[in-house]
mmCIF file of C-alpha atoms in Angstrom:
data_model
loop_
_atom_site.group_PDB
_atom_site.id
_atom_site.type_symbol
_atom_site.label_atom_id
_atom_site.label_comp_id
_atom_site.label_asym_id
_atom_site.label_seq_id
_atom_site.Cartn_x
_atom_site.Cartn_y
_atom_site.Cartn_z
ATOM 1 C CA MET A 86 11.232 -4.518 -0.267
ATOM 2 C CA SER A 87 13.361 -6.636 2.106
ATOM 3 C CA ILE A 88 16.013 -5.121 4.369
ATOM 4 C CA ASP A 89 19.539 -6.555 4.431
ATOM 5 C CA LYS A 90 20.086 -7.369 8.131
ATOM 6 C CA ASP A 91 23.846 -7.710 7.648
ATOM 7 C CA LEU A 92 23.933 -4.187 6.250
ATOM 8 C CA LEU A 93 22.010 -2.889 9.250
ATOM 9 C CA ASP A 94 24.400 -4.684 11.601
ATOM 10 C CA ARG A 95 27.389 -3.057 9.856
ATOM 11 C CA LEU A 96 25.753 0.377 10.110
ATOM 12 C CA MET A 97 25.182 -0.088 13.837
ATOM 13 C CA GLU A 98 28.673 -1.448 14.485
ATOM 14 C CA GLY A 99 30.390 0.614 17.181
ATOM 15 C CA ARG A 100 27.295 2.755 17.728
ATOM 16 C CA SER A 101 24.759 2.881 20.511
ATOM 17 C CA PRO A 102 20.996 2.711 19.837
ATOM 18 C CA GLY A 103 20.838 6.410 20.649
ATOM 19 C CA ASP A 104 23.009 7.118 17.604
ATOM 20 C CA LEU A 105 20.163 6.095 15.302
ATOM 21 C CA PHE A 106 18.350 9.425 15.562
ATOM 22 C CA GLY A 107 19.568 12.997 16.009
ATOM 23 C CA LYS A 108 21.612 15.502 14.056
ATOM 24 C CA GLU A 109 24.520 13.145 13.398
ATOM 25 C CA GLY A 110 22.541 9.897 13.513
ATOM 26 C CA ILE A 111 22.481 7.101 10.985
ATOM 27 C CA LEU A 112 19.172 8.278 9.550
ATOM 28 C CA SER A 113 20.704 11.634 8.636
ATOM 29 C CA GLU A 114 23.641 9.859 6.979
ATOM 30 C CA LEU A 115 21.302 7.561 5.049
ATOM 31 C CA THR A 116 19.111 10.494 3.998
ATOM 32 C CA LYS A 117 22.173 12.326 2.692
ATOM 33 C CA ALA A 118 23.523 9.262 0.867
ATOM 34 C CA LEU A 119 20.197 8.287 -0.699
ATOM 35 C CA ALA A 120 19.326 11.862 -1.701
ATOM 36 C CA GLU A 121 22.734 12.414 -3.345
ATOM 37 C CA ARG A 122 22.443 9.066 -5.138
ATOM 38 C CA ALA A 123 18.979 10.016 -6.423
ATOM 39 C CA LEU A 124 20.216 13.450 -7.554
ATOM 40 C CA SER A 125 23.138 11.859 -9.367
ATOM 41 C CA THR A 126 20.777 9.472 -11.159
ATOM 42 C CA GLU A 127 18.526 12.411 -12.092
ATOM 43 C CA LEU A 128 21.493 14.215 -13.663
ATOM 44 C CA ASP A 129 22.536 11.094 -15.612
ATOM 45 C CA GLU A 130 19.024 10.833 -17.059
ATOM 46 C CA HIS A 131 18.978 14.560 -17.857
ATOM 47 C CA LEU A 132 22.296 14.345 -19.712
ATOM 48 C CA SER A 133 21.178 11.226 -21.603
ATOM 49 C CA GLU A 134 18.003 12.967 -22.760
ATOM 50 C CA GLU A 135 19.935 16.021 -23.945
ATOM 51 C CA ARG A 136 22.442 13.893 -25.848
ATOM 52 C CA ALA A 137 19.605 12.034 -27.567
ATOM 53 C CA GLN A 138 18.270 15.294 -28.964
ATOM 54 C CA GLU A 139 19.783 16.516 -32.239
ATOM 55 C CA PRO A 140 21.463 19.934 -31.962
ATOM 56 C CA PRO A 141 19.852 22.832 -33.875
ATOM 57 C CA GLU A 142 20.816 22.964 -37.538
ATOM 58 C CA GLY A 143 24.071 24.832 -38.104
ATOM 59 C CA GLN A 144 25.211 24.520 -34.505
ATOM 60 C CA ASN A 145 28.018 22.202 -33.472
ATOM 61 C CA GLN A 146 28.066 22.640 -29.688
ATOM 62 C CA PRO A 147 29.772 20.147 -27.349
ATOM 63 C CA ALA A 148 27.572 17.728 -25.447
ATOM 64 C CA ASN A 149 26.464 18.798 -21.983
ATOM 65 C CA ARG A 150 28.293 17.096 -19.114
ATOM 66 C CA ARG A 151 28.788 17.093 -15.355
ATOM 67 C CA ASN A 152 30.363 20.135 -13.742
ATOM 68 C CA GLY A 153 31.071 19.335 -10.097
ATOM 69 C CA SER A 154 28.569 20.054 -7.332
ATOM 70 C CA SER A 155 27.351 22.759 -4.991
ATOM 71 C CA ARG A 156 26.431 22.436 -1.337
ATOM 72 C CA LYS A 157 22.956 23.090 -0.014
ATOM 73 C CA THR A 158 21.575 22.704 3.506
ATOM 74 C CA VAL A 159 18.135 21.073 3.373
ATOM 75 C CA THR A 160 15.626 20.581 6.178
ATOM 76 C CA THR A 161 14.329 17.002 6.471
ATOM 77 C CA ASP A 162 12.166 15.034 8.894
ATOM 78 C CA THR A 163 15.221 14.173 10.993
ATOM 79 C CA GLY A 164 16.973 17.550 11.001
ATOM 80 C CA LYS A 165 19.184 19.523 8.653
ATOM 81 C CA VAL A 166 21.302 17.717 6.066
ATOM 82 C CA VAL A 167 24.077 19.178 3.892
ATOM 83 C CA LEU A 168 23.732 17.805 0.356
ATOM 84 C CA ASP A 169 26.181 17.957 -2.545
ATOM 85 C CA ILE A 170 23.916 18.906 -5.452
ATOM 86 C CA PRO A 171 25.427 17.856 -8.821
ATOM 87 C CA ARG A 172 25.646 20.472 -11.591
ATOM 88 C CA ASP A 173 25.854 20.331 -15.365
ATOM 89 C CA ARG A 174 27.987 22.468 -17.684
ATOM 90 C CA ASN A 175 25.038 24.142 -19.457
ATOM 91 C CA GLY A 176 23.073 24.885 -16.285
ATOM 92 C CA THR A 177 19.916 23.222 -17.618
ATOM 93 C CA PHE A 178 19.619 20.632 -14.844
ATOM 94 C CA ASP A 179 16.752 21.325 -12.407
ATOM 95 C CA PRO A 180 16.404 18.406 -9.947
ATOM 96 C CA VAL A 181 12.953 17.040 -9.178
ATOM 97 C CA LEU A 182 13.891 15.738 -5.707
ATOM 98 C CA ILE A 183 15.235 19.108 -4.531
ATOM 99 C CA ALA A 184 14.396 21.980 -6.883
ATOM 100 C CA LYS A 185 16.880 24.834 -7.379
ATOM 101 C CA TYR A 186 15.400 27.127 -4.760
ATOM 102 C CA GLN A 187 13.928 24.492 -2.489
ATOM 103 C CA ARG A 188 15.344 24.220 1.034
ATOM 104 C CA ARG A 189 12.984 21.659 2.578
ATOM 105 C CA PHE A 190 11.906 18.140 1.722
ATOM 106 C CA PRO A 191 8.141 18.079 0.959
ATOM 107 C CA GLU A 192 7.523 15.725 3.892
ATOM 108 C CA PHE A 193 8.785 18.410 6.283
ATOM 109 C CA ASP A 194 6.198 20.906 4.992
ATOM 110 C CA THR A 195 3.503 18.245 5.330
ATOM 111 C CA LYS A 196 4.341 17.728 9.003
ATOM 112 C CA ILE A 197 4.204 21.489 9.683
ATOM 113 C CA ILE A 198 0.799 21.739 7.998
ATOM 114 C CA SER A 199 -0.450 18.683 9.898
ATOM 115 C CA MET A 200 0.524 20.192 13.260
ATOM 116 C CA TYR A 201 -1.095 23.492 12.298
ATOM 117 C CA ALA A 202 -4.295 21.699 11.242
ATOM 118 C CA ARG A 203 -4.541 20.083 14.664
ATOM 119 C CA GLY A 204 -4.695 23.484 16.317
ATOM 120 C CA MET A 205 -1.054 23.953 17.355
ATOM 121 C CA THR A 206 0.009 27.587 17.363
ATOM 122 C CA THR A 207 3.081 28.831 15.506
ATOM 123 C CA ARG A 208 5.038 29.012 18.771
ATOM 124 C CA GLU A 209 3.994 25.486 19.740
ATOM 125 C CA ILE A 210 5.089 24.159 16.347
ATOM 126 C CA GLN A 211 8.372 26.040 16.659
ATOM 127 C CA GLY A 212 9.027 24.510 20.097
ATOM 128 C CA HIS A 213 8.049 21.023 18.917
ATOM 129 C CA ILE A 214 10.427 21.153 15.949
ATOM 130 C CA GLU A 215 13.293 22.377 18.115
ATOM 131 C CA GLU A 216 12.633 19.663 20.713
ATOM 132 C CA ILE A 217 12.271 16.773 18.247
ATOM 133 C CA TYR A 218 14.583 17.749 15.386
ATOM 134 C CA GLY A 219 17.122 19.879 17.213
ATOM 135 C CA PHE A 220 16.940 23.071 15.132
ATOM 136 C CA GLU A 221 14.947 26.275 15.218
ATOM 137 C CA ALA A 222 12.264 26.979 12.622
ATOM 138 C CA SER A 223 11.390 30.660 12.561
ATOM 139 C CA PRO A 224 7.740 31.777 12.873
ATOM 140 C CA SER A 225 8.048 33.353 9.429
ATOM 141 C CA LEU A 226 9.078 29.969 7.957
ATOM 142 C CA ILE A 227 6.127 28.218 9.578
ATOM 143 C CA SER A 228 3.749 30.931 8.351
ATOM 144 C CA ALA A 229 5.215 30.726 4.842
ATOM 145 C CA ILE A 230 4.684 26.953 4.760
ATOM 146 C CA THR A 231 1.076 27.147 5.962
ATOM 147 C CA ASP A 232 0.336 30.099 3.663
ATOM 148 C CA THR A 233 0.984 27.868 0.653
ATOM 149 C CA VAL A 234 -2.374 26.278 1.493
ATOM 150 C CA MET A 235 -4.276 29.496 0.649
ATOM 151 C CA GLN A 236 -4.225 28.837 -3.087
ATOM 152 C CA GLU A 237 -5.750 25.435 -2.398
ATOM 153 C CA VAL A 238 -8.358 27.022 -0.096
ATOM 154 C CA THR A 239 -9.350 29.542 -2.782
ATOM 155 C CA ALA A 240 -9.744 26.785 -5.384
ATOM 156 C CA TRP A 241 -11.815 24.730 -2.919
ATOM 157 C CA GLN A 242 -14.076 27.693 -2.088
ATOM 158 C CA ASN A 243 -14.757 28.316 -5.782
ATOM 159 C CA ARG A 244 -15.029 24.725 -7.040
ATOM 160 C CA PRO A 245 -18.126 23.688 -9.026
ATOM 161 C CA LEU A 246 -20.828 21.930 -6.987
ATOM 162 C CA GLU A 247 -23.390 19.227 -7.733
ATOM 163 C CA PRO A 248 -26.644 20.369 -9.398
ATOM 164 C CA CYS A 249 -28.786 18.733 -6.684
ATOM 165 C CA TYR A 250 -28.242 17.809 -3.029
ATOM 166 C CA PRO A 251 -30.764 15.609 -1.166
ATOM 167 C CA VAL A 252 -30.061 17.199 2.238
ATOM 168 C CA VAL A 253 -27.995 20.218 3.289
ATOM 169 C CA PHE A 254 -27.326 21.098 6.948
ATOM 170 C CA MET A 255 -26.561 24.765 7.582
ATOM 171 C CA ASP A 256 -25.152 26.297 10.751
ATOM 172 C CA ALA A 257 -22.747 28.988 11.955
ATOM 173 C CA ILE A 258 -19.931 29.141 14.509
ATOM 174 C CA ARG A 259 -18.226 32.214 15.958
ATOM 175 C CA VAL A 260 -14.526 33.118 15.741
ATOM 176 C CA ASN A 261 -12.584 36.219 16.781
ATOM 177 C CA ILE A 262 -10.986 38.062 13.861
ATOM 178 C CA ARG A 263 -8.996 41.304 13.897
ATOM 179 C CA SER A 264 -10.220 43.955 11.484
ATOM 180 C CA ASP A 265 -9.280 47.657 11.299
ATOM 181 C CA GLY A 266 -7.288 47.408 14.506
ATOM 182 C CA ALA A 267 -10.117 45.873 16.551
ATOM 183 C CA VAL A 268 -11.087 42.264 17.275
ATOM 184 C CA SER A 269 -14.654 41.368 16.312
ATOM 185 C CA ASN A 270 -16.688 38.217 16.794
ATOM 186 C CA LYS A 271 -17.547 36.981 13.301
ATOM 187 C CA ALA A 272 -19.910 34.273 12.172
ATOM 188 C CA VAL A 273 -18.416 31.518 10.037
ATOM 189 C CA PHE A 274 -21.252 29.889 8.154
ATOM 190 C CA VAL A 275 -20.781 26.212 7.233
ATOM 191 C CA ALA A 276 -22.893 24.156 4.819
ATOM 192 C CA LEU A 277 -22.621 20.369 5.087
ATOM 193 C CA ALA A 278 -24.334 18.448 2.270
ATOM 194 C CA ILE A 279 -25.290 14.831 1.833
ATOM 195 C CA LEU A 280 -24.531 13.647 -1.691
ATOM 196 C CA PRO A 281 -26.736 11.229 -3.664
ATOM 197 C CA ASP A 282 -24.419 8.340 -2.706
ATOM 198 C CA GLY A 283 -24.835 9.075 1.015
ATOM 199 C CA THR A 284 -21.373 10.541 1.626
ATOM 200 C CA ARG A 285 -20.968 14.067 2.992
ATOM 201 C CA ASP A 286 -19.191 17.155 1.745
ATOM 202 C CA VAL A 287 -18.631 20.670 3.089
ATOM 203 C CA LEU A 288 -19.784 23.061 0.378
ATOM 204 C CA GLY A 289 -17.930 26.105 1.679
ATOM 205 C CA LEU A 290 -17.190 28.666 4.398
ATOM 206 C CA TRP A 291 -18.624 32.179 4.561
ATOM 207 C CA PHE A 292 -17.561 34.972 6.961
ATOM 208 C CA GLN A 293 -19.812 37.763 8.210
ATOM 209 C CA ALA A 294 -19.791 40.057 11.251
ATOM 210 C CA ASN A 295 -23.592 39.991 11.553
ATOM 211 C CA GLU A 296 -25.958 37.274 10.431
ATOM 212 C CA GLY A 297 -28.978 38.568 8.535
ATOM 213 C CA ALA A 298 -31.103 38.390 5.401
ATOM 214 C CA LYS A 299 -28.456 40.012 3.166
ATOM 215 C CA PHE A 300 -25.771 37.610 4.369
ATOM 216 C CA TRP A 301 -28.010 34.544 3.856
ATOM 217 C CA ALA A 302 -28.886 35.781 0.357
ATOM 218 C CA LYS A 303 -25.175 36.108 -0.418
ATOM 219 C CA VAL A 304 -24.454 32.539 0.755
ATOM 220 C CA LEU A 305 -27.296 31.043 -1.252
ATOM 221 C CA SER A 306 -26.400 33.125 -4.316
ATOM 222 C CA ASP A 307 -22.861 31.763 -4.110
ATOM 223 C CA LEU A 308 -24.207 28.184 -4.056
ATOM 224 C CA ARG A 309 -26.330 28.895 -7.131
ATOM 225 C CA ASN A 310 -23.416 30.526 -8.967
ATOM 226 C CA ARG A 311 -21.318 27.425 -8.330
ATOM 227 C CA GLY A 312 -23.872 25.141 -9.946
ATOM 228 C CA VAL A 313 -26.429 24.169 -7.294
ATOM 229 C CA GLN A 314 -29.869 24.089 -8.905
ATOM 230 C CA ASP A 315 -31.883 22.293 -6.255
ATOM 231 C CA ILE A 316 -31.815 21.263 -2.585
ATOM 232 C CA LEU A 317 -34.500 18.820 -1.490
ATOM 233 C CA ILE A 318 -34.334 19.458 2.268
ATOM 234 C CA ALA A 319 -32.418 22.188 4.129
ATOM 235 C CA VAL A 320 -31.960 21.667 7.875
ATOM 236 C CA VAL A 321 -31.197 24.888 9.777
ATOM 237 C CA ASP A 322 -30.662 25.977 13.357
ATOM 238 C CA GLY A 323 -33.458 28.538 13.733
ATOM 239 C CA LEU A 324 -31.303 31.259 12.149
ATOM 240 C CA LYS A 325 -33.418 34.400 11.881
ATOM 241 C CA GLY A 326 -34.488 35.174 8.320
ATOM 242 C CA PHE A 327 -32.732 32.135 6.901
ATOM 243 C CA PRO A 328 -35.811 30.036 5.974
ATOM 244 C CA GLN A 329 -37.156 32.993 3.959
ATOM 245 C CA ALA A 330 -33.797 33.408 2.194
ATOM 246 C CA ILE A 331 -33.755 29.709 1.276
ATOM 247 C CA GLU A 332 -37.290 29.890 -0.082
ATOM 248 C CA ALA A 333 -36.329 32.892 -2.234
ATOM 249 C CA ALA A 334 -33.246 31.166 -3.709
ATOM 250 C CA PHE A 335 -34.611 27.605 -3.866
ATOM 251 C CA PRO A 336 -38.440 27.855 -3.913
ATOM 252 C CA ARG A 337 -39.049 24.091 -3.904
ATOM 253 C CA THR A 338 -36.725 23.333 -0.969
ATOM 254 C CA GLN A 339 -38.321 22.033 2.242
ATOM 255 C CA VAL A 340 -36.902 23.907 5.230
ATOM 256 C CA GLN A 341 -36.653 21.927 8.461
ATOM 257 C CA THR A 342 -35.711 23.614 11.724
ATOM 258 C CA CYS A 343 -33.549 21.699 14.178
ATOM 259 C CA ILE A 344 -35.901 20.147 16.747
ATOM 260 C CA VAL A 345 -33.053 19.578 19.217
ATOM 261 C CA HIS A 346 -32.208 23.291 19.226
ATOM 262 C CA LEU A 347 -35.871 24.185 19.671
ATOM 263 C CA LEU A 348 -36.044 21.800 22.647
ATOM 264 C CA ARG A 349 -32.919 23.317 24.194
ATOM 265 C CA HIS A 350 -34.400 26.781 23.758
ATOM 266 C CA SER A 351 -37.598 25.594 25.483
ATOM 267 C CA MET A 352 -35.655 24.027 28.365
ATOM 268 C CA SER A 353 -33.906 27.347 29.008
ATOM 269 C CA PHE A 354 -37.267 28.779 30.184
ATOM 270 C CA ALA A 355 -38.096 25.891 32.521
ATOM 271 C CA SER A 356 -36.809 25.420 36.051
ATOM 272 C CA TYR A 357 -34.677 22.372 36.686
ATOM 273 C CA LYS A 358 -37.424 20.484 38.571
ATOM 274 C CA ASP A 359 -39.901 20.895 35.689
ATOM 275 C CA ARG A 360 -37.605 20.103 32.769
ATOM 276 C CA LYS A 361 -38.446 16.414 32.602
ATOM 277 C CA ALA A 362 -42.173 17.188 32.498
ATOM 278 C CA VAL A 363 -41.712 19.857 29.811
ATOM 279 C CA ALA A 364 -39.530 17.511 27.734
ATOM 280 C CA ALA A 365 -42.131 14.729 27.971
ATOM 281 C CA ALA A 366 -44.947 17.078 26.914
ATOM 282 C CA LEU A 367 -42.993 18.394 23.927
ATOM 283 C CA LYS A 368 -41.891 14.907 22.906
ATOM 284 C CA ALA A 369 -45.539 14.184 22.118
ATOM 285 C CA VAL A 370 -45.347 17.015 19.588
ATOM 286 C CA TYR A 371 -42.252 16.011 17.613
ATOM 287 C CA THR A 372 -42.896 12.254 17.746
ATOM 288 C CA ALA A 373 -46.485 12.562 16.517
ATOM 289 C CA VAL A 374 -47.554 10.363 13.616
ATOM 290 C CA ASP A 375 -48.331 13.373 11.423
ATOM 291 C CA ALA A 376 -48.718 17.169 11.419
ATOM 292 C CA ALA A 377 -52.361 17.036 12.597
ATOM 293 C CA ALA A 378 -51.434 14.905 15.632
ATOM 294 C CA ALA A 379 -48.506 17.242 16.370
ATOM 295 C CA GLU A 380 -50.869 20.241 16.250
ATOM 296 C CA ALA A 381 -53.194 18.520 18.719
ATOM 297 C CA ALA A 382 -50.303 17.711 21.068
ATOM 298 C CA LEU A 383 -49.061 21.309 21.011
ATOM 299 C CA THR A 384 -52.592 22.603 21.654
ATOM 300 C CA GLU A 385 -52.853 20.236 24.619
ATOM 301 C CA PHE A 386 -49.547 21.546 25.969
ATOM 302 C CA GLU A 387 -50.749 25.142 25.568
ATOM 303 C CA ALA A 388 -53.733 24.358 27.785
ATOM 304 C CA SER A 389 -51.606 22.712 30.495
ATOM 305 C CA ASP A 390 -50.365 24.173 33.759
ATOM 306 C CA LEU A 391 -46.800 23.787 32.483
ATOM 307 C CA SER A 392 -47.495 26.145 29.589
ATOM 308 C CA LYS A 393 -49.109 28.673 31.934
ATOM 309 C CA ARG A 394 -46.053 28.435 34.174
ATOM 310 C CA TYR A 395 -43.695 28.947 31.227
ATOM 311 C CA PRO A 396 -45.684 31.023 28.699
ATOM 312 C CA ALA A 397 -42.723 31.627 26.337
ATOM 313 C CA ILE A 398 -42.348 27.987 25.273
ATOM 314 C CA ALA A 399 -45.459 27.341 23.176
ATOM 315 C CA PRO A 400 -45.196 30.599 21.154
ATOM 316 C CA SER A 401 -41.608 29.708 20.188
ATOM 317 C CA TRP A 402 -42.918 26.487 18.626
ATOM 318 C CA ARG A 403 -45.819 28.316 16.965
ATOM 319 C CA ARG A 404 -43.486 30.883 15.382
ATOM 320 C CA ALA A 405 -41.381 28.124 13.822
ATOM 321 C CA TRP A 406 -44.307 25.783 13.114
ATOM 322 C CA ASN A 407 -43.947 25.789 9.298
ATOM 323 C CA GLU A 408 -40.307 24.674 9.731
ATOM 324 C CA VAL A 409 -41.120 22.239 12.597
ATOM 325 C CA ILE A 410 -43.587 19.926 10.851
ATOM 326 C CA PRO A 411 -41.988 18.986 7.462
ATOM 327 C CA PHE A 412 -40.088 15.986 8.871
ATOM 328 C CA LEU A 413 -43.389 14.515 10.164
ATOM 329 C CA ASP A 414 -44.256 13.601 6.556
ATOM 330 C CA TYR A 415 -41.410 11.084 6.474
ATOM 331 C CA PRO A 416 -40.831 7.580 7.866
ATOM 332 C CA PRO A 417 -38.518 7.047 10.880
ATOM 333 C CA GLU A 418 -35.296 6.584 8.822
ATOM 334 C CA VAL A 419 -35.630 10.023 7.256
ATOM 335 C CA ARG A 420 -36.893 11.648 10.457
ATOM 336 C CA ARG A 421 -33.792 10.526 12.353
ATOM 337 C CA LEU A 422 -31.619 12.173 9.703
ATOM 338 C CA ILE A 423 -33.320 15.560 9.345
ATOM 339 C CA TYR A 424 -34.867 16.430 12.713
ATOM 340 C CA THR A 425 -31.557 17.719 14.067
ATOM 341 C CA THR A 426 -28.393 19.504 12.902
ATOM 342 C CA ASN A 427 -26.252 17.139 15.005
ATOM 343 C CA ALA A 428 -24.358 16.096 11.861
ATOM 344 C CA ILE A 429 -23.018 19.588 11.303
ATOM 345 C CA GLU A 430 -22.643 20.274 15.038
ATOM 346 C CA ALA A 431 -20.256 17.323 15.281
ATOM 347 C CA LEU A 432 -18.282 18.863 12.430
ATOM 348 C CA ASN A 433 -18.339 22.299 14.066
ATOM 349 C CA SER A 434 -17.006 20.813 17.307
ATOM 350 C CA LYS A 435 -13.897 19.669 15.418
ATOM 351 C CA ILE A 436 -13.483 23.158 13.969
ATOM 352 C CA ARG A 437 -13.877 24.734 17.431
ATOM 353 C CA ARG A 438 -11.258 22.370 18.832
ATOM 354 C CA ALA A 439 -8.779 23.608 16.214
ATOM 355 C CA VAL A 440 -9.517 27.338 16.685
ATOM 356 C CA ARG A 441 -9.754 27.206 20.491
ATOM 357 C CA THR A 442 -6.012 27.722 20.922
ATOM 358 C CA ARG A 443 -6.124 31.005 18.982
ATOM 359 C CA GLY A 444 -7.105 34.136 20.821
ATOM 360 C CA HIS A 445 -8.013 35.676 17.488
ATOM 361 C CA PHE A 446 -7.068 35.541 13.810
ATOM 362 C CA PRO A 447 -5.403 38.394 11.917
ATOM 363 C CA SER A 448 -7.804 38.037 8.962
ATOM 364 C CA ASP A 449 -10.651 36.033 7.451
ATOM 365 C CA GLU A 450 -8.087 34.282 5.246
ATOM 366 C CA ALA A 451 -6.069 33.087 8.257
ATOM 367 C CA ALA A 452 -9.213 31.654 9.865
ATOM 368 C CA ALA A 453 -10.292 30.017 6.587
ATOM 369 C CA LYS A 454 -6.845 28.436 6.236
ATOM 370 C CA LEU A 455 -6.969 26.790 9.663
ATOM 371 C CA ILE A 456 -10.602 25.674 9.315
ATOM 372 C CA TYR A 457 -9.881 24.166 5.894
ATOM 373 C CA LEU A 458 -6.885 22.255 7.266
ATOM 374 C CA ALA A 459 -8.907 21.086 10.280
ATOM 375 C CA LEU A 460 -11.606 19.795 7.924
ATOM 376 C CA ASN A 461 -9.019 17.911 5.869
ATOM 377 C CA ALA A 462 -7.388 16.434 8.974
ATOM 378 C CA THR A 463 -10.701 14.972 10.186
ATOM 379 C CA SER A 464 -12.288 14.239 6.790
ATOM 380 C CA ALA A 465 -12.255 10.464 7.326
ATOM 381 C CA GLU A 466 -14.720 10.948 10.207
ATOM 382 C CA TRP A 467 -17.245 13.404 8.779
ATOM 383 C CA LYS A 468 -17.188 12.265 5.139
ATOM 384 C CA ARG A 469 -18.292 8.690 5.802
ATOM 385 C CA SER A 470 -21.658 7.586 4.457
ATOM 386 C CA VAL A 471 -24.863 8.268 6.362
ATOM 387 C CA ARG A 472 -26.222 5.288 8.276
ATOM 388 C CA GLU A 473 -29.302 3.633 6.767
ATOM 389 C CA TRP A 474 -28.752 5.693 3.615
ATOM 390 C CA HIS A 475 -30.203 3.030 1.319
ATOM 391 C CA ALA A 476 -33.535 3.230 3.164
ATOM 392 C CA VAL A 477 -33.409 7.034 3.312
ATOM 393 C CA LYS A 478 -32.582 7.281 -0.387
ATOM 394 C CA SER A 479 -35.496 5.024 -1.285
ATOM 395 C CA GLN A 480 -37.915 7.218 0.652
ATOM 396 C CA LEU A 481 -36.534 10.424 -0.874
ATOM 397 C CA ALA A 482 -36.857 8.894 -4.321
ATOM 398 C CA ILE A 483 -40.557 8.314 -3.645
ATOM 399 C CA MET A 484 -41.167 11.781 -2.176
ATOM 400 C CA PHE A 485 -39.119 13.677 -4.791
ATOM 401 C CA GLU A 486 -39.274 11.327 -7.763
ATOM 402 C CA GLU A 487 -38.948 14.014 -10.452
ATOM 403 C CA ARG A 488 -36.175 15.911 -8.644
ATOM 404 C CA PHE A 489 -34.048 13.357 -6.839
ATOM 405 C CA PRO A 490 -30.905 12.474 -8.846
ATOM 406 C CA LEU A 491 -30.100 8.838 -9.601
ATOM 407 C CA ALA A 492 -33.603 7.848 -8.451
#
């Protein structure tokens, strides 16, 4: 749509550039004029539709018509605007642009939710609105706007899932939540799945004060109840009892522990001067050509002076050995994808960035609301397709030919 430059020149006549924005600026005047024009058109259409309908048999009532207007102050992107809302005689007109009980343009609510999703606190949003738009939005208004998201969150948490996921990364972050008058550090469990087309999706959020077998069973039961029948590979961060819970819920799922986390755990035992040597020795384990070669490399490390100097390292690999070696059965493309939970850690870092400004949340629901909005705000980044997915998919189709969808 082209803009009439002569019209713009006439609007700016006698005004300074600073008069474009602000409470009494041209944009506010245009918003008022365009909104009232749209409302008037809506009423004309409403009256035309009513007149086209035949009155009930036996009734000879006069046709509905205009009946003046009423004033309403509405919050917009540029400030508050007083609109003359047209009325009809029969009171049947309910505008679409500004509903009867609506006091804000939808775009205003969207901006509030966007600021909240990026981690701004209620007070910060309040100050920003006052600074930019020149009016005060109460904390209760901001909370009311963001609370409208909860229905969407509930629907998202309960939505049906795919019957099979090639790979699911599972990890937990910690947030402070007030409960029974005290603030506790709760785990928020996140499951990030790779879909058959290579794109990614967060399957849900689960809150629990203490991680454990019962909690893991609850998470996996929820996935099954929502339609998940099979997971080919589950990549986890050494969460205690979790591999056993996965095996109980999905017996055919291969559980892969995060090698990067296991390495970090090993490095925590080594002094700074020996870390390079320890890392090199362990690299021979997780880059081995197969499980037998990895076993030999770990045995060699156990016999070394480094292992004697740091006796806790080798046993930590032995304890997790059944979850360490599965990825060694795959070619490099698949190994690069499943040997680490970096994919979900990158997602968790975005969640942490959003919750960092909060000392604590008043409830699980409040935390879920912010995390959900943070996920939506950054979805373009974490939803994109996995690199080299065509090659990975081909290998998975060979390894899991009877189970892999679309193979």
